[in-house]
PDB file of C-alpha atoms in Angstrom:
ATOM      1  CA  MET A   1      74.920  54.795  10.080  1.00 39.00           C
ATOM      2  CA  SER A   2      77.497  53.215   7.724  1.00 41.00           C
ATOM      3  CA  ALA A   3      78.911  49.886   8.850  1.00 41.00           C
ATOM      4  CA  GLY A   4      82.509  49.011   8.976  1.00 43.00           C
ATOM      5  CA  HIS A   5      84.012  52.355  10.225  1.00 50.00           C
ATOM      6  CA  GLU A   6      87.552  51.617  11.385  1.00 57.00           C
ATOM      7  CA  PRO A   7      90.071  53.564  13.544  1.00 61.00           C
ATOM      8  CA  SER A   8      92.955  54.977  11.584  1.00 72.00           C
ATOM      9  CA  ARG A   9      96.391  56.314  12.101  1.00 82.00           C
ATOM     10  CA  GLU A  10      97.495  59.409  10.197  1.00 86.00           C
ATOM     11  CA  ARG A  11     100.703  61.371   9.911  1.00 88.00           C
ATOM     12  CA  LEU A  12     101.251  65.015   9.121  1.00 89.00           C
ATOM     13  CA  VAL A  13     104.692  66.491   8.541  1.00 91.00           C
ATOM     14  CA  VAL A  14     104.652  70.210   9.426  1.00 90.00           C
ATOM     15  CA  GLU A  15     105.270  72.641   6.646  1.00 86.00           C
ATOM     16  CA  SER A  16     105.136  76.504   7.012  1.00 81.00           C
ATOM     17  CA  ALA A  17     104.537  76.195  10.771  1.00 81.00           C
ATOM     18  CA  ASP A  18     104.944  79.915  11.442  1.00 83.00           C
ATOM     19  CA  ASN A  19     105.172  79.022  15.154  1.00 86.00           C
ATOM     20  CA  ALA A  20     101.527  77.919  15.104  1.00 88.00           C
ATOM     21  CA  ARG A  21     100.009  76.189  18.122  1.00 90.00           C
ATOM     22  CA  LEU A  22      99.355  72.430  17.701  1.00 92.00           C
ATOM     23  CA  ASP A  23      95.689  72.622  18.150  1.00 88.00           C
ATOM     24  CA  THR A  24      95.341  75.523  15.640  1.00 86.00           C
ATOM     25  CA  TYR A  25      97.648  73.757  13.076  1.00 88.00           C
ATOM     26  CA  LEU A  26      95.543  70.524  13.293  1.00 88.00           C
ATOM     27  CA  ALA A  27      92.309  72.434  12.664  1.00 81.00           C
ATOM     28  CA  THR A  28      93.830  74.349   9.725  1.00 78.00           C
ATOM     29  CA  HIS A  29      95.661  71.445   7.993  1.00 79.00           C
ATOM     30  CA  HIS A  30      93.658  68.270   8.785  1.00 76.00           C
ATOM     31  CA  ARG A  31      90.817  67.553   6.443  1.00 64.00           C
ATOM     32  CA  ASP A  32      88.206  66.540   8.943  1.00 67.00           C
ATOM     33  CA  MET A  33      89.141  68.357  12.165  1.00 74.00           C
ATOM     34  CA  SER A  34      87.809  71.309  14.015  1.00 74.00           C
ATOM     35  CA  ARG A  35      89.774  72.942  16.777  1.00 76.00           C
ATOM     36  CA  SER A  36      87.526  71.436  19.486  1.00 76.00           C
ATOM     37  CA  ARG A  37      88.004  67.988  17.993  1.00 79.00           C
ATOM     38  CA  ALA A  38      91.744  68.529  17.983  1.00 84.00           C
ATOM     39  CA  VAL A  39      91.760  69.522  21.669  1.00 84.00           C
ATOM     40  CA  GLN A  40      89.634  66.424  22.472  1.00 82.00           C
ATOM     41  CA  LEU A  41      92.104  64.081  20.728  1.00 86.00           C
ATOM     42  CA  LEU A  42      94.992  65.797  22.484  1.00 87.00           C
ATOM     43  CA  GLU A  43      93.386  65.349  25.843  1.00 82.00           C
ATOM     44  CA  LEU A  44      92.787  61.651  25.054  1.00 82.00           C
ATOM     45  CA  GLY A  45      96.520  61.231  24.271  1.00 85.00           C
ATOM     46  CA  ARG A  46      95.766  60.332  20.678  1.00 88.00           C
ATOM     47  CA  VAL A  47      98.251  62.934  19.178  1.00 92.00           C
ATOM     48  CA  LEU A  48     102.056  62.639  19.281  1.00 93.00           C
ATOM     49  CA  VAL A  49     104.568  65.119  18.057  1.00 93.00           C
ATOM     50  CA  ASN A  50     107.919  63.632  17.198  1.00 93.00           C
ATOM     51  CA  GLY A  51     106.887  60.524  19.051  1.00 90.00           C
ATOM     52  CA  GLU A  52     105.904  62.244  22.297  1.00 89.00           C
ATOM     53  CA  ALA A  53     102.618  63.299  23.792  1.00 86.00           C
ATOM     54  CA  ALA A  54     102.082  67.097  23.443  1.00 87.00           C
ATOM     55  CA  ARG A  55     100.020  69.847  24.843  1.00 87.00           C
ATOM     56  CA  LYS A  56      97.595  71.784  22.638  1.00 88.00           C
ATOM     57  CA  SER A  57      99.561  74.981  23.095  1.00 89.00           C
ATOM     58  CA  LEU A  58     102.833  73.439  21.824  1.00 92.00           C
ATOM     59  CA  ARG A  59     104.379  75.715  19.179  1.00 93.00           C
ATOM     60  CA  LEU A  60     105.329  73.780  16.031  1.00 93.00           C
ATOM     61  CA  SER A  61     108.380  74.066  13.769  1.00 91.00           C
ATOM     62  CA  ASP A  62     108.892  73.063  10.166  1.00 91.00           C
ATOM     63  CA  GLY A  63     109.601  69.316   9.974  1.00 92.00           C
ATOM     64  CA  ASP A  64     107.867  68.265  13.114  1.00 93.00           C
ATOM     65  CA  VAL A  65     105.986  64.992  12.684  1.00 94.00           C
ATOM     66  CA  ILE A  66     102.448  64.722  14.053  1.00 93.00           C
ATOM     67  CA  ASP A  67     100.932  61.239  14.472  1.00 92.00           C
ATOM     68  CA  ILE A  68      97.177  61.083  15.041  1.00 91.00           C
ATOM     69  CA  ASP A  69      95.387  57.995  16.252  1.00 87.00           C
ATOM     70  CA  MET A  70      91.900  58.609  14.924  1.00 79.00           C
ATOM     71  CA  PRO A  71      89.188  56.640  16.748  1.00 73.00           C
ATOM     72  CA  ALA A  72      86.467  54.996  14.778  1.00 66.00           C
ATOM     73  CA  PRO A  73      83.387  57.178  14.380  1.00 58.00           C
ATOM     74  CA  VAL A  74      80.808  56.238  17.113  1.00 52.00           C
ATOM     75  CA  PRO A  75      77.436  55.196  15.698  1.00 52.00           C
ATOM     76  CA  ALA A  76      74.664  57.667  16.436  1.00 47.00           C
ATOM     77  CA  THR A  77      72.418  56.547  19.267  1.00 65.00           C
ATOM     78  CA  ILE A  78      70.106  59.556  19.561  1.00 75.00           C
ATOM     79  CA  ALA A  79      66.462  58.976  18.733  1.00 81.00           C
ATOM     80  CA  ALA A  80      65.018  59.394  15.282  1.00 85.00           C
ATOM     81  CA  GLU A  81      61.933  61.765  15.374  1.00 89.00           C
ATOM     82  CA  ALA A  82      59.335  62.399  12.682  1.00 91.00           C
ATOM     83  CA  ILE A  83      59.971  66.122  12.409  1.00 91.00           C
ATOM     84  CA  PRO A  84      58.983  67.569   9.030  1.00 92.00           C
ATOM     85  CA  LEU A  85      61.896  68.541   6.700  1.00 93.00           C
ATOM     86  CA  VAL A  86      62.033  70.477   3.504  1.00 95.00           C
ATOM     87  CA  ILE A  87      64.470  68.500   1.365  1.00 95.00           C
ATOM     88  CA  VAL A  88      65.536  70.513  -1.632  1.00 97.00           C
ATOM     89  CA  HIS A  89      67.735  67.823  -3.123  1.00 96.00           C
ATOM     90  CA  GLU A  90      68.869  64.234  -2.326  1.00 94.00           C
ATOM     91  CA  ASP A  91      71.105  61.706  -3.913  1.00 94.00           C
ATOM     92  CA  SER A  92      73.241  58.819  -2.658  1.00 91.00           C
ATOM     93  CA  ASP A  93      75.866  61.149  -1.246  1.00 93.00           C
ATOM     94  CA  LEU A  94      74.190  64.222   0.181  1.00 94.00           C
ATOM     95  CA  LEU A  95      71.044  66.167   1.039  1.00 94.00           C
ATOM     96  CA  ILE A  96      70.285  69.845   0.719  1.00 97.00           C
ATOM     97  CA  ILE A  97      67.947  70.908   3.569  1.00 96.00           C
ATOM     98  CA  ASP A  98      65.963  74.206   3.808  1.00 98.00           C
ATOM     99  CA  LYS A  99      66.040  74.624   7.483  1.00 97.00           C
ATOM    100  CA  PRO A 100      63.264  76.647   9.248  1.00 96.00           C
ATOM    101  CA  ALA A 101      64.110  79.191  11.868  1.00 96.00           C
ATOM    102  CA  GLY A 102      63.726  77.838  15.359  1.00 93.00           C
ATOM    103  CA  LEU A 103      65.145  74.315  14.562  1.00 93.00           C
ATOM    104  CA  VAL A 104      68.366  73.500  16.366  1.00 91.00           C
ATOM    105  CA  VAL A 105      70.874  71.650  14.213  1.00 89.00           C
ATOM    106  CA  HIS A 106      72.170  69.091  16.661  1.00 76.00           C
ATOM    107  CA  PRO A 107      71.668  67.942  20.224  1.00 72.00           C
ATOM    108  CA  ALA A 108      73.296  70.213  22.845  1.00 69.00           C
ATOM    109  CA  PRO A 109      72.709  71.086  26.498  1.00 60.00           C
ATOM    110  CA  GLY A 110      69.037  72.233  26.658  1.00 66.00           C
ATOM    111  CA  HIS A 111      68.221  70.631  23.298  1.00 67.00           C
ATOM    112  CA  SER A 112      68.447  67.001  23.668  1.00 69.00           C
ATOM    113  CA  SER A 113      65.726  66.260  21.145  1.00 82.00           C
ATOM    114  CA  GLY A 114      63.727  67.973  18.396  1.00 86.00           C
ATOM    115  CA  THR A 115      66.754  68.841  16.394  1.00 89.00           C
ATOM    116  CA  LEU A 116      67.611  68.606  12.712  1.00 90.00           C
ATOM    117  CA  VAL A 117      69.815  65.595  13.490  1.00 88.00           C
ATOM    118  CA  ASN A 118      66.782  63.826  15.150  1.00 88.00           C
ATOM    119  CA  ALA A 119      64.772  64.637  12.023  1.00 89.00           C
ATOM    120  CA  LEU A 120      67.536  63.291   9.732  1.00 88.00           C
ATOM    121  CA  LEU A 121      67.820  60.078  11.435  1.00 85.00           C
ATOM    122  CA  HIS A 122      64.118  59.513  10.788  1.00 86.00           C
ATOM    123  CA  HIS A 123      64.288  60.617   7.134  1.00 85.00           C
ATOM    124  CA  VAL A 124      67.579  59.079   6.089  1.00 82.00           C
ATOM    125  CA  SER A 125      68.744  55.556   6.794  1.00 72.00           C
ATOM    126  CA  ASP A 126      72.471  56.216   6.526  1.00 69.00           C
ATOM    127  CA  LEU A 127      74.469  59.260   7.471  1.00 70.00           C
ATOM    128  CA  SER A 128      78.130  60.070   7.629  1.00 64.00           C
ATOM    129  CA  GLY A 129      79.646  59.003  10.969  1.00 61.00           C
ATOM    130  CA  ILE A 130      82.369  61.703  10.979  1.00 53.00           C
ATOM    131  CA  GLY A 131      80.351  64.032  13.082  1.00 56.00           C
ATOM    132  CA  GLY A 132      80.101  61.487  15.870  1.00 51.00           C
ATOM    133  CA  VAL A 133      77.129  60.738  18.034  1.00 48.00           C
ATOM    134  CA  LEU A 134      75.644  64.183  18.160  1.00 48.00           C
ATOM    135  CA  ARG A 135      76.431  65.551  14.674  1.00 58.00           C
ATOM    136  CA  PRO A 136      76.172  62.773  12.083  1.00 68.00           C
ATOM    137  CA  GLY A 137      76.358  64.111   8.535  1.00 80.00           C
ATOM    138  CA  ILE A 138      76.600  67.783   9.627  1.00 86.00           C
ATOM    139  CA  VAL A 139      79.160  69.580   7.305  1.00 89.00           C
ATOM    140  CA  HIS A 140      78.272  73.134   8.442  1.00 90.00           C
ATOM    141  CA  ARG A 141      75.698  74.634  10.813  1.00 90.00           C
ATOM    142  CA  LEU A 142      73.109  77.350  10.869  1.00 94.00           C
ATOM    143  CA  ASP A 143      72.097  79.037  14.028  1.00 93.00           C
ATOM    144  CA  ARG A 144      68.749  78.065  15.594  1.00 93.00           C
ATOM    145  CA  ASP A 145      67.111  81.212  14.469  1.00 96.00           C
ATOM    146  CA  THR A 146      68.770  81.410  11.037  1.00 97.00           C
ATOM    147  CA  SER A 147      66.733  79.788   8.262  1.00 98.00           C
ATOM    148  CA  GLY A 148      67.857  78.543   4.867  1.00 98.00           C
ATOM    149  CA  LEU A 149      70.070  75.984   3.030  1.00 98.00           C
ATOM    150  CA  MET A 150      72.438  73.482   4.463  1.00 96.00           C
ATOM    151  CA  VAL A 151      74.263  70.500   3.018  1.00 95.00           C
ATOM    152  CA  VAL A 152      74.276  67.142   4.832  1.00 93.00           C
ATOM    153  CA  ALA A 153      76.644  64.320   3.965  1.00 91.00           C
ATOM    154  CA  LYS A 154      75.238  60.715   3.748  1.00 88.00           C
ATOM    155  CA  ASN A 155      78.598  58.957   3.718  1.00 86.00           C
ATOM    156  CA  ASP A 156      82.121  59.587   5.119  1.00 85.00           C
ATOM    157  CA  SER A 157      83.762  60.123   1.733  1.00 88.00           C
ATOM    158  CA  ALA A 158      81.302  62.852   0.772  1.00 90.00           C
ATOM    159  CA  HIS A 159      81.705  64.375   4.328  1.00 89.00           C
ATOM    160  CA  ARG A 160      85.523  64.520   3.943  1.00 88.00           C
ATOM    161  CA  ARG A 161      85.335  66.073   0.445  1.00 92.00           C
ATOM    162  CA  LEU A 162      82.698  68.635   1.368  1.00 93.00           C
ATOM    163  CA  SER A 163      84.662  69.646   4.496  1.00 90.00           C
ATOM    164  CA  ALA A 164      87.823  70.005   2.496  1.00 90.00           C
ATOM    165  CA  ALA A 165      85.975  72.080  -0.134  1.00 94.00           C
ATOM    166  CA  LEU A 166      84.681  74.329   2.709  1.00 92.00           C
ATOM    167  CA  ARG A 167      88.226  74.858   3.956  1.00 89.00           C
ATOM    168  CA  ARG A 168      89.450  75.681   0.424  1.00 91.00           C
ATOM    169  CA  ARG A 169      86.568  78.177   0.205  1.00 93.00           C
ATOM    170  CA  GLU A 170      85.038  76.349  -2.748  1.00 96.00           C
ATOM    171  CA  VAL A 171      81.597  76.295  -1.221  1.00 96.00           C
ATOM    172  CA  ARG A 172      79.697  79.584  -1.792  1.00 97.00           C
ATOM    173  CA  ARG A 173      77.280  80.475   1.011  1.00 98.00           C
ATOM    174  CA  ILE A 174      75.331  83.610   0.433  1.00 98.00           C
ATOM    175  CA  TYR A 175      72.868  84.995   2.993  1.00 98.00           C
ATOM    176  CA  VAL A 176      70.204  87.737   3.018  1.00 98.00           C
ATOM    177  CA  ALA A 177      70.225  89.882   6.146  1.00 98.00           C
ATOM    178  CA  ALA A 178      68.687  93.122   7.367  1.00 98.00           C
ATOM    179  CA  SER A 179      70.935  95.399   9.495  1.00 98.00           C
ATOM    180  CA  TRP A 180      70.194  98.541  11.401  1.00 97.00           C
ATOM    181  CA  GLY A 181      71.397 101.835  10.106  1.00 95.00           C
ATOM    182  CA  HIS A 182      73.227 102.174   6.785  1.00 96.00           C
ATOM    183  CA  LEU A 183      76.602 100.818   5.571  1.00 97.00           C
ATOM    184  CA  PRO A 184      79.094 103.619   4.637  1.00 95.00           C
ATOM    185  CA  GLN A 185      79.269 102.287   1.127  1.00 96.00           C
ATOM    186  CA  GLU A 186      77.385  99.960  -1.301  1.00 98.00           C
ATOM    187  CA  SER A 187      79.799  97.038  -0.739  1.00 98.00           C
ATOM    188  CA  LEU A 188      82.167  96.310   2.210  1.00 97.00           C
ATOM    189  CA  VAL A 189      84.544  93.579   3.271  1.00 98.00           C
ATOM    190  CA  ILE A 190      84.883  92.915   6.920  1.00 98.00           C
ATOM    191  CA  ASP A 191      88.083  91.095   7.751  1.00 98.00           C
ATOM    192  CA  ALA A 192      88.233  90.709  11.488  1.00 97.00           C
ATOM    193  CA  PRO A 193      89.152  87.640  13.682  1.00 95.00           C
ATOM    194  CA  VAL A 194      86.287  86.035  15.597  1.00 94.00           C
ATOM    195  CA  GLY A 195      86.559  84.054  18.914  1.00 92.00           C
ATOM    196  CA  ARG A 196      84.944  83.597  22.266  1.00 88.00           C
ATOM    197  CA  ALA A 197      83.940  86.830  23.963  1.00 90.00           C
ATOM    198  CA  ARG A 198      86.025  87.456  27.052  1.00 85.00           C
ATOM    199  CA  SER A 199      83.001  88.808  28.919  1.00 85.00           C
ATOM    200  CA  ASP A 200      80.676  85.909  28.075  1.00 84.00           C
ATOM    201  CA  ARG A 201      82.107  82.600  26.855  1.00 76.00           C
ATOM    202  CA  LYS A 202      78.767  81.701  25.406  1.00 82.00           C
ATOM    203  CA  GLN A 203      79.026  84.542  22.916  1.00 90.00           C
ATOM    204  CA  MET A 204      81.412  85.295  20.166  1.00 93.00           C
ATOM    205  CA  ALA A 205      83.178  88.565  19.449  1.00 95.00           C
ATOM    206  CA  VAL A 206      85.832  90.127  17.343  1.00 97.00           C
ATOM    207  CA  VAL A 207      89.039  89.345  19.298  1.00 94.00           C
ATOM    208  CA  SER A 208      92.676  89.830  18.494  1.00 92.00           C
ATOM    209  CA  ASP A 209      93.405  86.138  19.139  1.00 88.00           C
ATOM    210  CA  GLY A 210      90.357  84.839  17.331  1.00 90.00           C
ATOM    211  CA  ARG A 211      90.319  82.768  14.108  1.00 90.00           C
ATOM    212  CA  SER A 212      90.505  84.672  10.817  1.00 94.00           C
ATOM    213  CA  ALA A 213      87.091  85.675   9.492  1.00 96.00           C
ATOM    214  CA  ARG A 214      86.011  87.494   6.267  1.00 97.00           C
ATOM    215  CA  THR A 215      82.552  88.516   5.336  1.00 98.00           C
ATOM    216  CA  LEU A 216      81.667  90.278   1.998  1.00 98.00           C
ATOM    217  CA  LEU A 217      78.643  92.570   2.200  1.00 98.00           C
ATOM    218  CA  ARG A 218      76.659  94.224  -0.608  1.00 98.00           C
ATOM    219  CA  ARG A 219      73.674  96.436  -0.135  1.00 98.00           C
ATOM    220  CA  ILE A 220      70.550  95.156  -1.904  1.00 98.00           C
ATOM    221  CA  SER A 221      68.212  97.907  -0.783  1.00 98.00           C
ATOM    222  CA  ARG A 222      68.528 101.016   1.439  1.00 97.00           C
ATOM    223  CA  TRP A 223      65.382 101.241   3.670  1.00 97.00           C
ATOM    224  CA  ARG A 224      64.526 104.201   5.856  1.00 96.00           C
ATOM    225  CA  ALA A 225      66.641 103.204   8.870  1.00 96.00           C
ATOM    226  CA  ALA A 226      68.047  99.868   7.850  1.00 97.00           C
ATOM    227  CA  ASP A 227      69.695  98.074   4.961  1.00 98.00           C
ATOM    228  CA  LEU A 228      68.828  94.811   3.214  1.00 98.00           C
ATOM    229  CA  LEU A 229      72.119  93.082   2.558  1.00 98.00           C
ATOM    230  CA  GLN A 230      73.691  90.210   0.737  1.00 98.00           C
ATOM    231  CA  ALA A 231      76.343  88.685   2.978  1.00 98.00           C
ATOM    232  CA  GLU A 232      78.827  86.067   1.564  1.00 98.00           C
ATOM    233  CA  LEU A 233      80.961  83.941   3.882  1.00 97.00           C
ATOM    234  CA  GLU A 234      84.554  83.477   2.931  1.00 94.00           C
ATOM    235  CA  THR A 235      85.089  81.687   6.303  1.00 93.00           C
ATOM    236  CA  GLY A 236      82.535  80.044   8.463  1.00 90.00           C
ATOM    237  CA  ARG A 237      83.093  81.027  12.140  1.00 92.00           C
ATOM    238  CA  THR A 238      80.308  80.741  14.694  1.00 92.00           C
ATOM    239  CA  HIS A 239      77.833  83.598  14.478  1.00 96.00           C
ATOM    240  CA  GLN A 240      80.293  85.294  11.991  1.00 97.00           C
ATOM    241  CA  ILE A 241      77.833  87.462  10.114  1.00 98.00           C
ATOM    242  CA  ARG A 242      75.957  88.570  13.217  1.00 98.00           C
ATOM    243  CA  VAL A 243      79.204  89.401  15.076  1.00 98.00           C
ATOM    244  CA  HIS A 244      80.767  91.211  12.111  1.00 98.00           C
ATOM    245  CA  LEU A 245      77.718  93.405  11.587  1.00 98.00           C
ATOM    246  CA  ALA A 246      77.527  94.170  15.289  1.00 97.00           C
ATOM    247  CA  HIS A 247      81.184  94.965  15.327  1.00 97.00           C
ATOM    248  CA  ILE A 248      80.799  97.670  12.722  1.00 97.00           C
ATOM    249  CA  GLY A 249      77.764  99.129  14.509  1.00 95.00           C
ATOM    250  CA  HIS A 250      75.048  97.706  12.255  1.00 97.00           C
ATOM    251  CA  PRO A 251      73.680  94.632  14.065  1.00 97.00           C
ATOM    252  CA  VAL A 252      71.242  92.228  12.408  1.00 98.00           C
ATOM    253  CA  VAL A 253      67.649  93.300  12.787  1.00 98.00           C
ATOM    254  CA  GLY A 254      65.927  91.103  15.429  1.00 96.00           C
ATOM    255  CA  ASP A 255      69.227  89.631  16.790  1.00 97.00           C
ATOM    256  CA  ALA A 256      68.452  89.032  20.450  1.00 94.00           C
ATOM    257  CA  THR A 257      72.092  88.363  21.263  1.00 95.00           C
ATOM    258  CA  TYR A 258      74.098  91.020  19.474  1.00 96.00           C
ATOM    259  CA  GLY A 259      71.554  93.585  18.544  1.00 92.00           C
ATOM    260  CA  VAL A 260      69.203  94.053  21.443  1.00 89.00           C
ATOM    261  CA  GLY A 261      67.564  97.451  21.436  1.00 85.00           C
ATOM    262  CA  ALA A 262      69.651  98.845  18.560  1.00 86.00           C
ATOM    263  CA  GLU A 263      66.566 100.535  17.074  1.00 85.00           C
ATOM    264  CA  ARG A 264      66.017 102.486  20.331  1.00 83.00           C
ATOM    265  CA  GLY A 265      69.251 104.394  19.632  1.00 81.00           C
ATOM    266  CA  MET A 266      67.579 106.246  16.734  1.00 85.00           C
ATOM    267  CA  SER A 267      65.784 109.475  16.912  1.00 83.00           C
ATOM    268  CA  GLY A 268      62.662 111.187  15.517  1.00 84.00           C
ATOM    269  CA  PRO A 269      60.668 109.476  12.771  1.00 86.00           C
ATOM    270  CA  ASP A 270      63.401 106.934  12.081  1.00 92.00           C
ATOM    271  CA  ARG A 271      62.999 105.645  15.644  1.00 92.00           C
ATOM    272  CA  ARG A 272      59.253 105.086  15.208  1.00 93.00           C
ATOM    273  CA  TRP A 273      59.865 103.403  11.800  1.00 96.00           C
ATOM    274  CA  ALA A 274      62.571 101.159  13.338  1.00 96.00           C
ATOM    275  CA  ALA A 275      60.292 100.202  16.257  1.00 94.00           C
ATOM    276  CA  ASP A 276      57.665  99.163  13.768  1.00 96.00           C
ATOM    277  CA  LEU A 277      60.014  97.145  11.738  1.00 97.00           C
ATOM    278  CA  ALA A 278      61.344  95.430  14.925  1.00 96.00           C
ATOM    279  CA  ARG A 279      57.783  94.446  15.838  1.00 96.00           C
ATOM    280  CA  ARG A 280      57.311  92.902  12.351  1.00 97.00           C
ATOM    281  CA  VAL A 281      60.483  90.713  12.575  1.00 97.00           C
ATOM    282  CA  PRO A 282      59.896  87.845  14.952  1.00 94.00           C
ATOM    283  CA  ARG A 283      63.498  86.600  14.926  1.00 96.00           C
ATOM    284  CA  GLN A 284      66.964  87.564  13.539  1.00 97.00           C
ATOM    285  CA  PHE A 285      66.578  88.608   9.957  1.00 98.00           C
ATOM    286  CA  LEU A 286      69.213  86.278   8.482  1.00 98.00           C
ATOM    287  CA  HIS A 287      68.485  83.634   5.806  1.00 98.00           C
ATOM    288  CA  ALA A 288      70.891  81.313   3.902  1.00 98.00           C
ATOM    289  CA  ALA A 289      69.630  82.011   0.451  1.00 98.00           C
ATOM    290  CA  ARG A 290      72.136  80.592  -1.934  1.00 98.00           C
ATOM    291  CA  LEU A 291      74.459  77.585  -1.799  1.00 98.00           C
ATOM    292  CA  SER A 292      76.727  76.363  -4.574  1.00 98.00           C
ATOM    293  CA  PHE A 293      79.558  73.798  -4.774  1.00 98.00           C
ATOM    294  CA  ARG A 294      80.748  70.914  -6.872  1.00 97.00           C
ATOM    295  CA  HIS A 295      79.329  67.464  -6.117  1.00 98.00           C
ATOM    296  CA  PRO A 296      81.826  65.516  -3.871  1.00 96.00           C
ATOM    297  CA  ARG A 297      81.785  62.470  -6.115  1.00 95.00           C
ATOM    298  CA  THR A 298      80.851  63.573  -9.623  1.00 97.00           C
ATOM    299  CA  GLY A 299      82.318  67.073  -9.672  1.00 97.00           C
ATOM    300  CA  GLU A 300      79.060  68.418 -11.182  1.00 97.00           C
ATOM    301  CA  ALA A 301      78.401  72.063 -10.346  1.00 98.00           C
ATOM    302  CA  LEU A 302      75.458  72.414  -8.017  1.00 98.00           C
ATOM    303  CA  LYS A 303      73.549  75.557  -7.168  1.00 98.00           C
ATOM    304  CA  PHE A 304      70.542  75.921  -4.877  1.00 98.00           C
ATOM    305  CA  GLU A 305      68.444  78.988  -3.911  1.00 98.00           C
ATOM    306  CA  SER A 306      65.845  79.558  -1.211  1.00 98.00           C
ATOM    307  CA  ARG A 307      63.351  82.453  -1.033  1.00 97.00           C
ATOM    308  CA  LEU A 308      62.918  84.505   2.172  1.00 98.00           C
ATOM    309  CA  PRO A 309      60.459  82.734   4.524  1.00 98.00           C
ATOM    310  CA  THR A 310      57.030  84.478   4.635  1.00 97.00           C
ATOM    311  CA  GLU A 311      57.671  86.348   7.888  1.00 97.00           C
ATOM    312  CA  LEU A 312      60.789  87.983   6.597  1.00 98.00           C
ATOM    313  CA  GLU A 313      59.425  88.615   3.082  1.00 98.00           C
ATOM    314  CA  GLU A 314      56.426  90.444   4.514  1.00 98.00           C
ATOM    315  CA  ALA A 315      58.657  92.556   6.808  1.00 98.00           C
ATOM    316  CA  ALA A 316      60.873  93.435   3.761  1.00 98.00           C
ATOM    317  CA  GLU A 317      57.929  94.341   1.650  1.00 97.00           C
ATOM    318  CA  TRP A 318      56.681  96.657   4.422  1.00 98.00           C
ATOM    319  CA  ALA A 319      60.084  98.318   4.792  1.00 98.00           C
ATOM    320  CA  GLU A 320      60.310  98.847   0.984  1.00 97.00           C
ATOM    321  CA  SER A 321      56.845 100.366   0.818  1.00 96.00           C
ATOM    322  CA  THR A 322      57.247 102.683   3.735  1.00 97.00           C
ATOM    323  CA  THR A 323      60.642 103.833   2.574  1.00 94.00           C
ATOM    324  CA  ALA A 324      59.420 104.634  -0.936  1.00 69.00           C
ATOM    325  CA  GLY A 325      56.612 106.672   0.502  1.00 54.00           C
ATOM    326  CA  GLY A 326      58.628 108.418   3.170  1.00 49.00           C
TER     327      GLY A 326
END
């Protein structure tokens, strides 16, 4: 971890409030803050509005003054572990990791070790402290069973600039996914807010009071009873692609949370084909295939690509060959 991290005090003057909640405004307008981090700081009494302590649900008005007492990042104390990593690129500011499916990104209940963060602490001597104890250097996440490209910050300056670029939608993240059934057209934009599911708080769903979420879809190949898709994130909500595809009735193939048994709803030969594809896909068919952004220090345009892992590539080849012959 970097030495010399200091606490800081920051001030935001509210503009274009639109009656926004305090926690939502902080997550949207502060360069390094998620909504959960904003709630945490509010609960610790580290946020004042017009000089007074405020609740997260406070509705803001233009001209309100928000003072934030930002604590110093806490050095990571989790154990370094010699877990193999595929490092696509590394320089003094960042790394690009090609994450395998099955690797959890950071420690969480039920996953206190064996995570990408444990591996990073072994492979890298210095990581950004902004993510705190459990998420040092983590700018964005991939689900455990999603493979592909991730950027990791090695210092606080790079972390802040990369996070800001994400919020400004200057980081392009393009995935390859397989979904059940067929999209109604070759390309499609899903613009639907995503938040915690009311029936199960561990899952996400399209909900009216969720955070704005946009996914751009384009069909790469039309298989017998499924589509191979390119999915580009304009926003990065938890489980966004999986939730959006399930919401329109075309869940990701192999998705054990949002697409269980989707293939069984088909009939005739399509059902048998779908059951065969499902057996060939050992996890959700979702891969972060392309990542591009400007380097946070030099401004150089960077672009990285990752091929489908063997298990997904073989399933895709089978789907193509059986569709062509069907």
